[in-house]
Coordinates of C-alpha atoms in Angstrom, one line a residue:
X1 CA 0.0 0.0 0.0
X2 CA 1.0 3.4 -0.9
X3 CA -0.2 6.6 0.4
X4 CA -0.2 9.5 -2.9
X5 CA 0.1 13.4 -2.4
X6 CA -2.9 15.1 -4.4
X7 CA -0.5 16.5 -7.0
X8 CA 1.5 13.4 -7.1
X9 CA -2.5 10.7 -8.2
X10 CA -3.0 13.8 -10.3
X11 CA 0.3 14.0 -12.6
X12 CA -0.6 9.9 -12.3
X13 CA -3.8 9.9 -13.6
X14 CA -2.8 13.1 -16.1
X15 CA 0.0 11.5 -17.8
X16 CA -1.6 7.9 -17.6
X17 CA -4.4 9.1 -19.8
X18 CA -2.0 11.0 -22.1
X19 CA 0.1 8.1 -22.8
X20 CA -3.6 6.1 -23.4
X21 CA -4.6 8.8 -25.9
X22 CA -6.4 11.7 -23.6
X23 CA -6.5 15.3 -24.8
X24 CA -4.7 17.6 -22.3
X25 CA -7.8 18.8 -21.4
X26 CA -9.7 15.7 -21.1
X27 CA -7.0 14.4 -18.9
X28 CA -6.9 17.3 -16.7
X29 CA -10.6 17.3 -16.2
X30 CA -11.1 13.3 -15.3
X31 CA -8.2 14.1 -13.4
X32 CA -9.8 16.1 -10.9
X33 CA -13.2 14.2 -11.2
X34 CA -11.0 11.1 -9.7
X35 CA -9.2 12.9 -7.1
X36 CA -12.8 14.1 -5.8
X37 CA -13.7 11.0 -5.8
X38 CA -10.9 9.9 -3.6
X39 CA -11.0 13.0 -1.2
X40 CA -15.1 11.5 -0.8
X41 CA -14.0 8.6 0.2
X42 CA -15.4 6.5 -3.3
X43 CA -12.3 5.0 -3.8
X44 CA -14.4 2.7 -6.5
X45 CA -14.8 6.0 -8.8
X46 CA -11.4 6.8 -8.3
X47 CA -8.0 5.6 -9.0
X48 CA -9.6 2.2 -9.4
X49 CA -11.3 3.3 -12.7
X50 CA -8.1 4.4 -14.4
X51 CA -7.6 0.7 -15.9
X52 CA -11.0 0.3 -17.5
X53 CA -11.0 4.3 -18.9
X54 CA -7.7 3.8 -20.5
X55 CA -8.6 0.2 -21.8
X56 CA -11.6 2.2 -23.6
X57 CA -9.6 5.5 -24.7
X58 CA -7.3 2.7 -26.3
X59 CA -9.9 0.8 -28.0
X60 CA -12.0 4.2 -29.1
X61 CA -15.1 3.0 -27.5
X62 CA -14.9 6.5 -25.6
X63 CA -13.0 9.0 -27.8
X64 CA -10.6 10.6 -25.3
X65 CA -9.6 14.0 -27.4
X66 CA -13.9 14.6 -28.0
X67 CA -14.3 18.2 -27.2
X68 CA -17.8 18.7 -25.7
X69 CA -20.7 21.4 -27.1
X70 CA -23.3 22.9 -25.9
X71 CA -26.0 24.8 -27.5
X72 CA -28.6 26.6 -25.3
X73 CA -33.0 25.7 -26.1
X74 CA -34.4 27.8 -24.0
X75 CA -33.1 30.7 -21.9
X76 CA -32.9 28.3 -18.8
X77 CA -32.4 25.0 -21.0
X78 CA -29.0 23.4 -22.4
X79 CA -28.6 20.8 -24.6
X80 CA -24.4 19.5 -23.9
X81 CA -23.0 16.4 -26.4
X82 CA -20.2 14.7 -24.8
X83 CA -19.6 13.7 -27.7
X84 CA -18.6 10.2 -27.1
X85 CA -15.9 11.4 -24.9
X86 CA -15.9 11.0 -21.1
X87 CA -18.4 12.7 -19.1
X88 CA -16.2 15.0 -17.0
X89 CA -15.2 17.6 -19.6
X90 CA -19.4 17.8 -20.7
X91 CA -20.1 18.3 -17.1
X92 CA -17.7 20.7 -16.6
X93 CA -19.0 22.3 -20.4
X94 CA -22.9 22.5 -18.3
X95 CA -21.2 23.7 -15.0
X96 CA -19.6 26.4 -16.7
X97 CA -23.1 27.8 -17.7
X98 CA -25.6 27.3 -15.4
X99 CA -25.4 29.7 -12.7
X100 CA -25.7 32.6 -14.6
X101 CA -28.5 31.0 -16.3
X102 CA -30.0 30.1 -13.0
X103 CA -29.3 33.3 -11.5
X104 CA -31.2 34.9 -14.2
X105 CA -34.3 32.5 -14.5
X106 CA -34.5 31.1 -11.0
X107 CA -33.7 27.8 -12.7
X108 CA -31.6 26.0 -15.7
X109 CA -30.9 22.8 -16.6
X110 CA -28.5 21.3 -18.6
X111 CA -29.2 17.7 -20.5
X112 CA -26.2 15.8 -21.7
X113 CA -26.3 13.1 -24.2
X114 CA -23.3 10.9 -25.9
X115 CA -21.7 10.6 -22.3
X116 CA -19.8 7.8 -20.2
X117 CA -19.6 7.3 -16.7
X118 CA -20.0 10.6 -14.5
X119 CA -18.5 9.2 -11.3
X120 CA -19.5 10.4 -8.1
X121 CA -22.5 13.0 -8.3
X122 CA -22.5 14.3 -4.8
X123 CA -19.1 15.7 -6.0
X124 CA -20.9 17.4 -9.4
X125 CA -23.9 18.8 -7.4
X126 CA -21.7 20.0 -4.3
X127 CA -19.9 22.2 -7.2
X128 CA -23.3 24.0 -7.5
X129 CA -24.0 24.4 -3.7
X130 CA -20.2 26.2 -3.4
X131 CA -21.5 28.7 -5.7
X132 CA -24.9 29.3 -3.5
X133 CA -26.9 27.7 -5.5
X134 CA -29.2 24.3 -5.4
X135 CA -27.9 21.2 -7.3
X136 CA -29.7 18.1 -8.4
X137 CA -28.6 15.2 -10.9
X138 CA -29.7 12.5 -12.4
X139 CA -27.4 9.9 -14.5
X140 CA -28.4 6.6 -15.5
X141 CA -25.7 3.8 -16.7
X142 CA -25.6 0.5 -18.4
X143 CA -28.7 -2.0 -17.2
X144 CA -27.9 -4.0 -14.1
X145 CA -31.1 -3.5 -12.3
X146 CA -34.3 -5.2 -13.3
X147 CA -37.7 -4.1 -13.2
X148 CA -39.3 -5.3 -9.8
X149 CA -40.4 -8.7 -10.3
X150 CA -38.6 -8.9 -13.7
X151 CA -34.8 -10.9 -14.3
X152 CA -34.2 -9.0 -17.4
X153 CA -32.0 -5.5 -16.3
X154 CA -33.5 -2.4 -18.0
X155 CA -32.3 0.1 -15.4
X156 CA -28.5 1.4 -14.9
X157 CA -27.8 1.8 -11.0
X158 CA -28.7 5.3 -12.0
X159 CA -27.7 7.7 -9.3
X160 CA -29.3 10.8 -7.7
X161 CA -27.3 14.0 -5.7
X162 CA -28.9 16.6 -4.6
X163 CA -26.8 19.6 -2.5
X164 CA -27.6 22.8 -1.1
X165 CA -26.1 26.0 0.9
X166 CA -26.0 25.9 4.4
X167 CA -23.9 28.4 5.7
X168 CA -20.9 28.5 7.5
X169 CA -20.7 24.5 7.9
X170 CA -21.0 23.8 4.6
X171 CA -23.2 22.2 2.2
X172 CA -25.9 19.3 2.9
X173 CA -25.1 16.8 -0.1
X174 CA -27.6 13.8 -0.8
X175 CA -25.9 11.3 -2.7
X176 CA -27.3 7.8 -3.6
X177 CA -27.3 5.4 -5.7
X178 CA -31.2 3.4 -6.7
X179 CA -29.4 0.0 -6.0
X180 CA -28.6 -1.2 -2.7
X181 CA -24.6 -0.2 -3.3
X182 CA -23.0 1.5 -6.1
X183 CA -21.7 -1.4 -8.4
X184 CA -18.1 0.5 -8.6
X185 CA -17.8 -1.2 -4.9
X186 CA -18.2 -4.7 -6.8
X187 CA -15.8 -3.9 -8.9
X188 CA -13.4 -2.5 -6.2
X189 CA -14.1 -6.2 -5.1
X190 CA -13.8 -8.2 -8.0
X191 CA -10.2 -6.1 -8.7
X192 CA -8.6 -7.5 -5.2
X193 CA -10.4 -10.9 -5.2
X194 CA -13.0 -10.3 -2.3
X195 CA -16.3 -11.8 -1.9
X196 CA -19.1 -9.0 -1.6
X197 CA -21.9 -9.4 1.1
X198 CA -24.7 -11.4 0.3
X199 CA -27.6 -9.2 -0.5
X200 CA -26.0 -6.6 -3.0
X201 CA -26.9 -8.6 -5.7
X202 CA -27.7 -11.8 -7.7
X203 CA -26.7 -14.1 -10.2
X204 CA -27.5 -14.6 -13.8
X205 CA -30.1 -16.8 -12.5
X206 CA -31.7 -14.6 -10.4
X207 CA -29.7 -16.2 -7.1
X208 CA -28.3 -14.2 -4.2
X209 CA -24.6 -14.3 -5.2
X210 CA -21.5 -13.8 -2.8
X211 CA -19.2 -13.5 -6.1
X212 CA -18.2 -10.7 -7.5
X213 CA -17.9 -11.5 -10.8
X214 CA -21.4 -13.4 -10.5
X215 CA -22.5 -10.5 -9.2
X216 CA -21.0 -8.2 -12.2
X217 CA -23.0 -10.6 -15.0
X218 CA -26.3 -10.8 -13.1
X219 CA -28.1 -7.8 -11.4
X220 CA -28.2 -5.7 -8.8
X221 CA -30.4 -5.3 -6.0
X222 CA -32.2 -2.6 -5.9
X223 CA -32.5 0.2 -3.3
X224 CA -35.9 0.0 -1.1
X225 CA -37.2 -2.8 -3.5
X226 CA -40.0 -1.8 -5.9
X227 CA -39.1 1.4 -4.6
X228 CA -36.0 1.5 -6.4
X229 CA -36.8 0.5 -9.8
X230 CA -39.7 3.2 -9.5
X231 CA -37.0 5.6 -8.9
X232 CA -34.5 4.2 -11.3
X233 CA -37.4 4.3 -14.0
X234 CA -37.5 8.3 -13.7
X235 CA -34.1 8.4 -13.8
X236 CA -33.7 6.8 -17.2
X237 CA -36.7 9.0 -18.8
X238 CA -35.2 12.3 -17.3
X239 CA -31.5 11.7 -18.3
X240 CA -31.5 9.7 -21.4
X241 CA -35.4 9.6 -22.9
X242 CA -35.3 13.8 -22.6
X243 CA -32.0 13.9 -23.7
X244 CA -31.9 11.8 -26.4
X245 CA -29.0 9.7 -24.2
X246 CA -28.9 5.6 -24.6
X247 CA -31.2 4.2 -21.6
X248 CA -29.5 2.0 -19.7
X249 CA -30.5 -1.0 -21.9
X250 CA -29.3 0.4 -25.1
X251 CA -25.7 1.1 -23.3
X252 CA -22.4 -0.7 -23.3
X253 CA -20.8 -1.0 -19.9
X254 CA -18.1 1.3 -18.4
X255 CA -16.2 -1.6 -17.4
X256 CA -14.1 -2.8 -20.5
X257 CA -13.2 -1.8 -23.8
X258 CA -14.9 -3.6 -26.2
X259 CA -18.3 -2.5 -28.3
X260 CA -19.5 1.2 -29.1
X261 CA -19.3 4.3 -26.6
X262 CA -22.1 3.7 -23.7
X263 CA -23.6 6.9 -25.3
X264 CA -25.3 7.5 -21.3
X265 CA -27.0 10.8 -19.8
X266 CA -27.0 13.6 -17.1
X267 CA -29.5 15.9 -16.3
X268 CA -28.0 18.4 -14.1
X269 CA -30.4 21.2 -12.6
X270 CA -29.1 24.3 -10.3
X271 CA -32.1 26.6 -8.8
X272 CA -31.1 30.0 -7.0
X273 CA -32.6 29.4 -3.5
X274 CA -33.7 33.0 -2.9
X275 CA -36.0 33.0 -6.3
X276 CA -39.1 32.8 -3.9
X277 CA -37.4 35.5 -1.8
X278 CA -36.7 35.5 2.2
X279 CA -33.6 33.7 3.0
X280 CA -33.7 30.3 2.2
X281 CA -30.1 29.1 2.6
X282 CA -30.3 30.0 6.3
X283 CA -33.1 27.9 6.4
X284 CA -31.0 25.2 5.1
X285 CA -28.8 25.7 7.7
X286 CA -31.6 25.6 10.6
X287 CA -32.9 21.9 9.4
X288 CA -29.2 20.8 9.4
X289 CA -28.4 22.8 12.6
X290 CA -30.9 20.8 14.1
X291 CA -29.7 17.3 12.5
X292 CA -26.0 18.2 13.6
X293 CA -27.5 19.0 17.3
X294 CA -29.5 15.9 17.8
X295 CA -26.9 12.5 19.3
X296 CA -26.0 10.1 16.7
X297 CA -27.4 11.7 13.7
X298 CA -25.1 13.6 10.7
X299 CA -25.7 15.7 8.1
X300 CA -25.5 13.9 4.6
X301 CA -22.2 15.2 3.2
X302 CA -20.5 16.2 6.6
X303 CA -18.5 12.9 6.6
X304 CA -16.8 13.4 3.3
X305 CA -16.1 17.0 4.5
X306 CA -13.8 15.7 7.4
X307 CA -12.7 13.1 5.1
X308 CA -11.6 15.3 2.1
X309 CA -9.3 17.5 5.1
X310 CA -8.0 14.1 5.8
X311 CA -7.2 12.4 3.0
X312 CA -5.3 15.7 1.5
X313 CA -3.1 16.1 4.6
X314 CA -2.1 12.1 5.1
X315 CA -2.5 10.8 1.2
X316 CA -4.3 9.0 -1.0
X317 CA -4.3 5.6 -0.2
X318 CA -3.6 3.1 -3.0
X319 CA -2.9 -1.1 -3.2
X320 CA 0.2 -1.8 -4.6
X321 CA -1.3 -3.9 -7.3
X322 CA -3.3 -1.2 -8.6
X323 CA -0.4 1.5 -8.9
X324 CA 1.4 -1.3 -10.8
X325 CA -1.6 -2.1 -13.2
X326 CA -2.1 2.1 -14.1
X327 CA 2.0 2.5 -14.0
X328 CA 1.6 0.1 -17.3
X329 CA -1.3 1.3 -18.5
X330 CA -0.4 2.7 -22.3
X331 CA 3.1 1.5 -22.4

């Protein structure tokens, strides 16, 4: 095990990626996607994606020197294409755009088609709530959730972030993902030969599964049960039937290099909170004054807070094998 400065994972990744194909800019921006990912805690959208991105810049299924566009509907409605390229520099592209847009209208959203794997949206929204503003996303991904009482996945593990201003303490960020775990953690398992907990997923055969693998090439279970695949079925008509995105169905995964792009969606939305007036970020900060107060609770996003001051002052943490695996990557 090795513990990595910041600037020492990001020249890694940076470099990595150029070697692999990666426009500067691209590289820079899933650069700093990854390291937010780390400084969160999600180690499973981090360092330990850099094997399967750089298998598909190599292969083309995700064209790592795309340069994203955007072209603006309506006065509070963007339409980005990724391009085919990773998500990061398209979310970046919508980022850029919204809070004037939302400052202006109240609200704007930005839809983003032709995209790839948008890694750990707490991090995307909690961009919006640093500027004073409320973020919510939706992203679906390939199918690995079935419809509830169905064996056949339709539904990505399509995740849903939502962050917003809260004064001094910083932002309350919501952060979930619509099956039981995020399926990066399977994958984090599968990569140093552990067995996952029985009850994250199931086989082909519809069987709980303890194997990670098993668990990669049958489905996922689904957060809150019918519940879940309710949720996950508005996720896939926001971000990919209003965008114009693959649904989860229609994509290839994010895990290997082979087939076309994934061709996923985003639908990122930022609202100013003071467009009904009064002072609604200090409300914010009342409800989680009161959640912070009360023994044993915590403020969603408070954790990855501490953990980000962490992390930055004792290193990222990374196995050995892995550093090996992305020190090779491209050579």
């Amino acid at each position: 095990m090795k513990l990595l400065g910041v600037a020492e994972a990001t020249t890694l990744i940076v470099e990595t990626l150029a070697r692999c194909g990666a426009s500067e800019a691209n590289a820079g921006s899933v650069a700093r996607a990854l390291i937010a990912a780390e400084l969160a805690g999600q180690s499973g959208h981090g360092l330990r994606r850099m094997p399967s991105y750089c298998a598909q810049a190599l292969s083309g299924k995700v064209d790592a020197k795309a340069t994203p566009t955007i072209e603006r509907k309506r006065p509070g409605a963007f339409a980005v294409d990724a391009a085919n390229g990773f998500a990061y520099p398209a979310i970046d592209l919508a980022l850029e755009n919204l809070p004037e847009a939302a400052t202006l209208q109240g609200i704007a959203m930005a839809g983003i088609r032709r995209s790839h794997h948008c890694g750990v949206a707490g991090t995307i929204v909690e961009r919006l709530a640093e500027k004073n503003l409320v973020g919510i996303l939706f992203a679906n991904a390939p199918s690995a959730m079935a419809p509830w009482g169905g064996k056949t996945p339709l539904y990505g593990t399509d995740p849903i972030a939502f962050a917003a201003p809260a004064g001094e303490d910083g932002p309350v960020v919501v952060d979930i993902s619509l099956s039981k775990v995020a399926r990066g953690k399977i994958m984090a398992a599968k990569q140093q030969g552990n067995a996952i907990p029985e009850g994250w997923a199931l086989d082909r055969e519809g069987n709980p599964t303890t194997d990670a693998q098993a668990a990669l090439d049958g489905t996922m279970v689904p957060m809150g049960d019918a519940k879940g695949t309710a949720l996950a079925l508005m996720v896939e008509m926001l971000c990919a039937g209003l965008t114009g995105a693959n649904y989860g169905y229609e994509a290839t995964s994010f895990f290997d290099g082979e087939g076309a792009a994934p061709g996923t969606g985003q639908l990122i939305i930022a609202i100013d909170p003071e467009v009904f007036g009064g002072s609604a970020v200090s409300r914010f900060a009342v409800l989680a004054g009161l959640i912070d107060a009360m023994p044993g609770a915590r403020v969603p996003g408070r954790r990855r807070q501490s953990l980000k001051a962490e992390i930055m002052q004792k290193g990222i943490s990374v196995d050995d094998d892995l550093l090996a695996q992305i020190s090779a990557l491209g050579q």
